[in-house]
XYZ file of C-alpha atoms in Angstrom:
317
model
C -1.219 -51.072 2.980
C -1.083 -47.595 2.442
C 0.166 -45.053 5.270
C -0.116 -41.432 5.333
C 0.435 -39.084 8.366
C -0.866 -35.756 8.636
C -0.032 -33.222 11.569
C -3.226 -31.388 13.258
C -1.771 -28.978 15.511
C -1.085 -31.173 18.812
C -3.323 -34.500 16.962
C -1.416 -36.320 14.486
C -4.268 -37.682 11.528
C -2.911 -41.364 10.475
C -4.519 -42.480 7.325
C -4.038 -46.304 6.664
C -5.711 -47.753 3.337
C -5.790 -50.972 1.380
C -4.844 -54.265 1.542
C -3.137 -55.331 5.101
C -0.446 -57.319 5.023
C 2.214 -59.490 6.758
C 4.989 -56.885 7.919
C 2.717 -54.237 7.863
C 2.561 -54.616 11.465
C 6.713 -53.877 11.560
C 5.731 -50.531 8.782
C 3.318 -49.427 11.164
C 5.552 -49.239 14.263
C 8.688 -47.627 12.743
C 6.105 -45.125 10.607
C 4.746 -44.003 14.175
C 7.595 -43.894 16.499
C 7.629 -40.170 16.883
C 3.765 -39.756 17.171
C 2.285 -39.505 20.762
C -1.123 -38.813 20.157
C -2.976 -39.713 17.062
C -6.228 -40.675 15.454
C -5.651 -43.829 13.002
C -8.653 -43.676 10.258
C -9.426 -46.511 8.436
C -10.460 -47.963 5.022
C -9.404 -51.603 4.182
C -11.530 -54.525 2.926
C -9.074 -56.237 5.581
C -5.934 -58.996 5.127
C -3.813 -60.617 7.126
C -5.179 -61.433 10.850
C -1.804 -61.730 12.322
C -0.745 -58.017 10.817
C -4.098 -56.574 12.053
C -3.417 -57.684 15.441
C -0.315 -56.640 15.428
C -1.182 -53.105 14.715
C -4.195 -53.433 16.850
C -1.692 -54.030 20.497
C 0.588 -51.180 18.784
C -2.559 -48.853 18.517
C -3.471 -49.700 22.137
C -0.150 -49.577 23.931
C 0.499 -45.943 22.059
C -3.073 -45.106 22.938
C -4.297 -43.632 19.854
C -7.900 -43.575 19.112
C -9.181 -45.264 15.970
C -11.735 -44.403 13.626
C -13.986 -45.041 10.149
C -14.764 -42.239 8.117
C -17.853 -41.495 6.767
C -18.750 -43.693 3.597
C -15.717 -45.769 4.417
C -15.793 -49.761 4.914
C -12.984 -51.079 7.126
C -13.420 -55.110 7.189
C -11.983 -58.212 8.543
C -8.316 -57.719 9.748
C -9.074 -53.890 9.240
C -11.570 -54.381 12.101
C -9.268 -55.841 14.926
C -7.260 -52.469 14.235
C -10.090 -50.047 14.895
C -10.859 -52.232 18.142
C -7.559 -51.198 19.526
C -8.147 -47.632 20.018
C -8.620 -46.591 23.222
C -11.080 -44.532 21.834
C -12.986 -45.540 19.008
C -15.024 -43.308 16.123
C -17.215 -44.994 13.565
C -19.130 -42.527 11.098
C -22.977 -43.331 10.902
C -22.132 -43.783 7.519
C -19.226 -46.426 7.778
C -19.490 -49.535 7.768
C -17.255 -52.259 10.344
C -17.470 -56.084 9.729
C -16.144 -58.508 11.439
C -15.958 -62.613 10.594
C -14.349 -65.901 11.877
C -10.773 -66.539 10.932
C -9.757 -68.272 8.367
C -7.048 -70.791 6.386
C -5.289 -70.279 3.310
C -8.140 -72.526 2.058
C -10.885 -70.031 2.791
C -11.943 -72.509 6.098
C -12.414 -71.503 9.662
C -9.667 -72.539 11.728
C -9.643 -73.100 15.439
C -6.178 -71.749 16.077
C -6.888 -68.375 14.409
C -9.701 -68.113 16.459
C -7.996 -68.550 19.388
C -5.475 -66.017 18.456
C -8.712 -63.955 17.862
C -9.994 -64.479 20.753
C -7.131 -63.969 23.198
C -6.642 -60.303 21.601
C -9.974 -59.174 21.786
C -10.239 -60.204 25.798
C -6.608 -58.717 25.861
C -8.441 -55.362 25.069
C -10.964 -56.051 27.880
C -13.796 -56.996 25.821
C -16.178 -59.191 26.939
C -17.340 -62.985 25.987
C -20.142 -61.922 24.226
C -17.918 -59.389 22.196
C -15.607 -62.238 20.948
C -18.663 -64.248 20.057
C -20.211 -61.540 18.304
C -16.775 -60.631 16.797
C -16.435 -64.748 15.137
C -19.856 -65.222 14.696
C -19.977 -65.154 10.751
C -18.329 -67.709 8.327
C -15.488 -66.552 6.724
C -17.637 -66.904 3.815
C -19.977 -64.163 5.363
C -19.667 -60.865 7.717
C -20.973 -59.349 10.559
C -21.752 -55.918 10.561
C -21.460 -53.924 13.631
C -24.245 -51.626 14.615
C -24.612 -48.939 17.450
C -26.586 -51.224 19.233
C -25.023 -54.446 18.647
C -21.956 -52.639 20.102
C -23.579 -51.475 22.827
C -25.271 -54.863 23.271
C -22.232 -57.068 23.574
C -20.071 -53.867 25.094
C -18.453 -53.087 22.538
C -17.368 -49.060 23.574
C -17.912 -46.560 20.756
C -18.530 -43.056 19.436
C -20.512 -42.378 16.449
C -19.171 -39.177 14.789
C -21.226 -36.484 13.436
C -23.575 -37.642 10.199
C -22.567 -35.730 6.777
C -26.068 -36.664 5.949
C -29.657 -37.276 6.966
C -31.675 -39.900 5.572
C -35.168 -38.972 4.775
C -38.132 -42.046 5.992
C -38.866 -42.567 2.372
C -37.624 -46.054 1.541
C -35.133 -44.586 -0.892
C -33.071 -42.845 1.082
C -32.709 -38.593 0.149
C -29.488 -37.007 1.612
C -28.437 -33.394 3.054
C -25.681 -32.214 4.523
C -26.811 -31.507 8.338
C -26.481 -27.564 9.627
C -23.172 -28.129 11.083
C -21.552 -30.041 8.434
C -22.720 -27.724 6.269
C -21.288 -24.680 8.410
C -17.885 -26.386 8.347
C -17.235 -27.144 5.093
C -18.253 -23.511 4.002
C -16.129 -21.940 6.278
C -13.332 -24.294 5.270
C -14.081 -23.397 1.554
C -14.326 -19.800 2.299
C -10.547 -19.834 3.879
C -9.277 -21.738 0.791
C -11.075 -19.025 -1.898
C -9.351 -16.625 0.341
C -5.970 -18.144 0.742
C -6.132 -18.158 -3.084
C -7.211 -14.189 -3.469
C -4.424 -13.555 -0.706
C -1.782 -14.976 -3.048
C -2.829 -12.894 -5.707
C -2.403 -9.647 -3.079
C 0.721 -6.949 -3.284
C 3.750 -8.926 -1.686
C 3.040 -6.385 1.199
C -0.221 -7.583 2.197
C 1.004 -11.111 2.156
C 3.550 -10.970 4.199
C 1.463 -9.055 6.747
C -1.225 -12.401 6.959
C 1.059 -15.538 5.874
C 2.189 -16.088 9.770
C -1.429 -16.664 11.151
C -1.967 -19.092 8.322
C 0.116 -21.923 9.425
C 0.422 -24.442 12.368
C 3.685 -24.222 14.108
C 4.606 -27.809 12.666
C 3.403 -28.768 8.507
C 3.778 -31.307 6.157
C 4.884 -29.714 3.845
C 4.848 -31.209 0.415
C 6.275 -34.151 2.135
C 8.694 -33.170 4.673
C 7.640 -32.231 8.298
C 9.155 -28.458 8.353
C 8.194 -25.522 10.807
C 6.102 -22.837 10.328
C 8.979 -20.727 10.167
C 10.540 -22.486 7.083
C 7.300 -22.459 5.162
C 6.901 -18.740 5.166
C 10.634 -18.120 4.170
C 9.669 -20.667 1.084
C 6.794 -18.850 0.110
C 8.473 -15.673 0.384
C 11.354 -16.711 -1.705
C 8.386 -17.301 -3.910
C 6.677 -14.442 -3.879
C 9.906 -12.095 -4.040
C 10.414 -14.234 -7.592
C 7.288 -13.727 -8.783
C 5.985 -10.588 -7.255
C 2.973 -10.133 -9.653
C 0.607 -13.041 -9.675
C -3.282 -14.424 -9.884
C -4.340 -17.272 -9.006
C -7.972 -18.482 -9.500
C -9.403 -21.500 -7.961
C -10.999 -23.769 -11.135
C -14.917 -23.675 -10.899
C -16.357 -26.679 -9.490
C -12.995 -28.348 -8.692
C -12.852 -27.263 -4.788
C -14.638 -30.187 -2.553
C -13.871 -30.204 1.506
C -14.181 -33.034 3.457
C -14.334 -32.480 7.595
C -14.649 -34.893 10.386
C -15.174 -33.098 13.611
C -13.876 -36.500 15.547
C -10.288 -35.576 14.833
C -10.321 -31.698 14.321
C -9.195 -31.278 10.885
C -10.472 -31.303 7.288
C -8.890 -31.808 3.849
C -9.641 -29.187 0.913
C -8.698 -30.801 -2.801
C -9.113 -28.825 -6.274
C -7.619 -26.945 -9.310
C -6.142 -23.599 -9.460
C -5.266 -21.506 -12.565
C -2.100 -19.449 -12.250
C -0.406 -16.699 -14.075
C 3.006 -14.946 -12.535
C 5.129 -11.797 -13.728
C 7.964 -10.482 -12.601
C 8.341 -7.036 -14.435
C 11.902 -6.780 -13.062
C 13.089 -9.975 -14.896
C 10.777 -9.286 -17.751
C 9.255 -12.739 -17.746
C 6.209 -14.338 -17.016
C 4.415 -18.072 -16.889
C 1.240 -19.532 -16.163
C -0.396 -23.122 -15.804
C -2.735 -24.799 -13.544
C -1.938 -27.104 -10.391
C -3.438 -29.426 -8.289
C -3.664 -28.625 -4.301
C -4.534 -30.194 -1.220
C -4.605 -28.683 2.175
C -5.181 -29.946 5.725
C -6.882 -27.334 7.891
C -6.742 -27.998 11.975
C -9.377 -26.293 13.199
C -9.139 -26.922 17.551
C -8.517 -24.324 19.735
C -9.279 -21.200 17.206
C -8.501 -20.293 14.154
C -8.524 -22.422 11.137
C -4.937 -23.135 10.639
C -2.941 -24.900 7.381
C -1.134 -27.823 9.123
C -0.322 -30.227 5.653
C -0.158 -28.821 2.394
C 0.685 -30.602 -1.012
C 0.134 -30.497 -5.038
C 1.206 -31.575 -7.895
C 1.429 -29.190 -11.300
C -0.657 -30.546 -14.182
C 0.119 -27.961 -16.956
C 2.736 -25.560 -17.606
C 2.895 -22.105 -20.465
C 6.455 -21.972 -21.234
C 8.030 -19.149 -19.626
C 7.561 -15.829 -21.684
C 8.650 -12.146 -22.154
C 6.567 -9.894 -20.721
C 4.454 -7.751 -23.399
């Protein structure tokens, strides 16, 4: 299993992925000890049903809410997780399945379902939701709808849709208004956090402190505000002449309203002088931002990238 965590202002975004896993369960808990509120998105084909139970009850007694992204497909042990929110999201476009348990044979087994069964009433589901939930052969799945939930009281919130499906039988997506909205507004801050850098040193520093949550992950390491502004004036007082250009067609944004945030991935194209050093470089760099966007303005709460070519530093002409 993979775990990520993202701050978002006050929300904390976890981001588990992949296969789960026996002592995942024991990951989970000492990854999250500090976190008091948190959404926990998903995207797992599923794993071990003892691990996702486990970090189902942890989930639940730390009351974080749980959700599926859009396009995402959380599955199996993946599924008793997201039950454990005390909230739960699911996209319109995600999918949730649920099965029996099973041996290391591949064959239903009566204890695991047992097991099963005992969490899901621990969460104060119903009958019908633990027959619902074990229906399907481990051979098969079950895949929950809005109103199957709803049927067997199974408590959810679908997020926003990214997407509306035309009634032709082949199915014609847009982005809806709002989506839309969002994701150019996010795109629009990142083309101008870009142009910014490329400012006087003066204008920079005027801006930079309304461009940052208080806390950040920054490129790895929880820091404050406060220490990511005296790294990027360090920066800047190093380099004091520089452009920066955001690659065409590399920027894509992806929002979820649910949790208050978005993520912004691309390519920019960099050249940097510093006339008093005589010296200058260039390359181009990956980036990836998280934007928190409750309560005001959009603010940069996570922030990482990776270099992917480098000029060899020159003397200025």
């Amino acid at each position: 299993m993979e775990l990520h965590i993202r701050p978002l202002g006050e929300l904390t975004l976890i981001e588990l992925s992949g296969d789960i896993e026996k002592g995942d369960a024991d990951l989970f808990a000492e990854r999250t000890t500090k976190v008091s509120k948190a959404v926990v998105a998903l995207r797992s084909d599923g794993g071990s049903l003892i691990a996702g139970i486990g970090m189902g009850e942890l989930v639940r007694s730390k009351g974080f809410a749980t959700l599926v992204p859009a396009n995402a497909r959380c599955a199996s042990a993946c599924a008793l997780v997201w039950l454990g929110g005390t909230r739960r999201y699911m996209s319109p476009e995600a999918r949730i399945g649920f099965h029996a348990a099973y041996d290391g044979n591949g064959n239903e087994t009566g204890i695991g379902n047992a097991i099963l069964g005992a969490y899901v009433n621990k969460l104060g589901l119903s009958y019908s939701a633990v027959i619902y939930i074990t229906q399907a052969s481990p051979t098969s799945m079950t895949w929950l709808t809005a109103e199957e939930a709803k049927k067997n009281e199974i408590d959810l919130t679908l997020t926003e849709p990214t997407s509306t499906t035309s009634s032709n039988s082949e199915s014609e997506s847009a982005p809806s208004a709002s989506a839309v909205t969002l994701r150019d507004k996010v795109g629009e801050f990142i083309t101008t956090l870009f142009a910014l850098w490329s400012s006087p040193n003066e204008k920079v520093t005027s801006i930079l402190p309304r461009l940052y949550g208080s806390r950040v992950l920054f490129y790895g390491r929880e820091v404050s505000d406060n220490e990511v502004l005296t790294d990027k004036i360090n920066s800047m007082n190093r380099w004091p002449q520089r452009l920066y250009k955001v690659r065409q067609g590399s920027l894509t944004v992806q929002c979820d309203a649910s949790i208050g945030g978005c993520k912004a991935n691309g390519i920019v194209d960099w050249v940097v002088r510093s006339p008093a050093r005589n010296v200058q470089g260039g390359g181009s760099s990956t980036f990836e931002y998280m934007i928190a966007m409750r309560d005001g303005p959009l603010r940069i709460v996570a922030e990482s990238g990776n270099v992917i070519s480098k000029l060899p530093t020159s003397t200025l002409r």
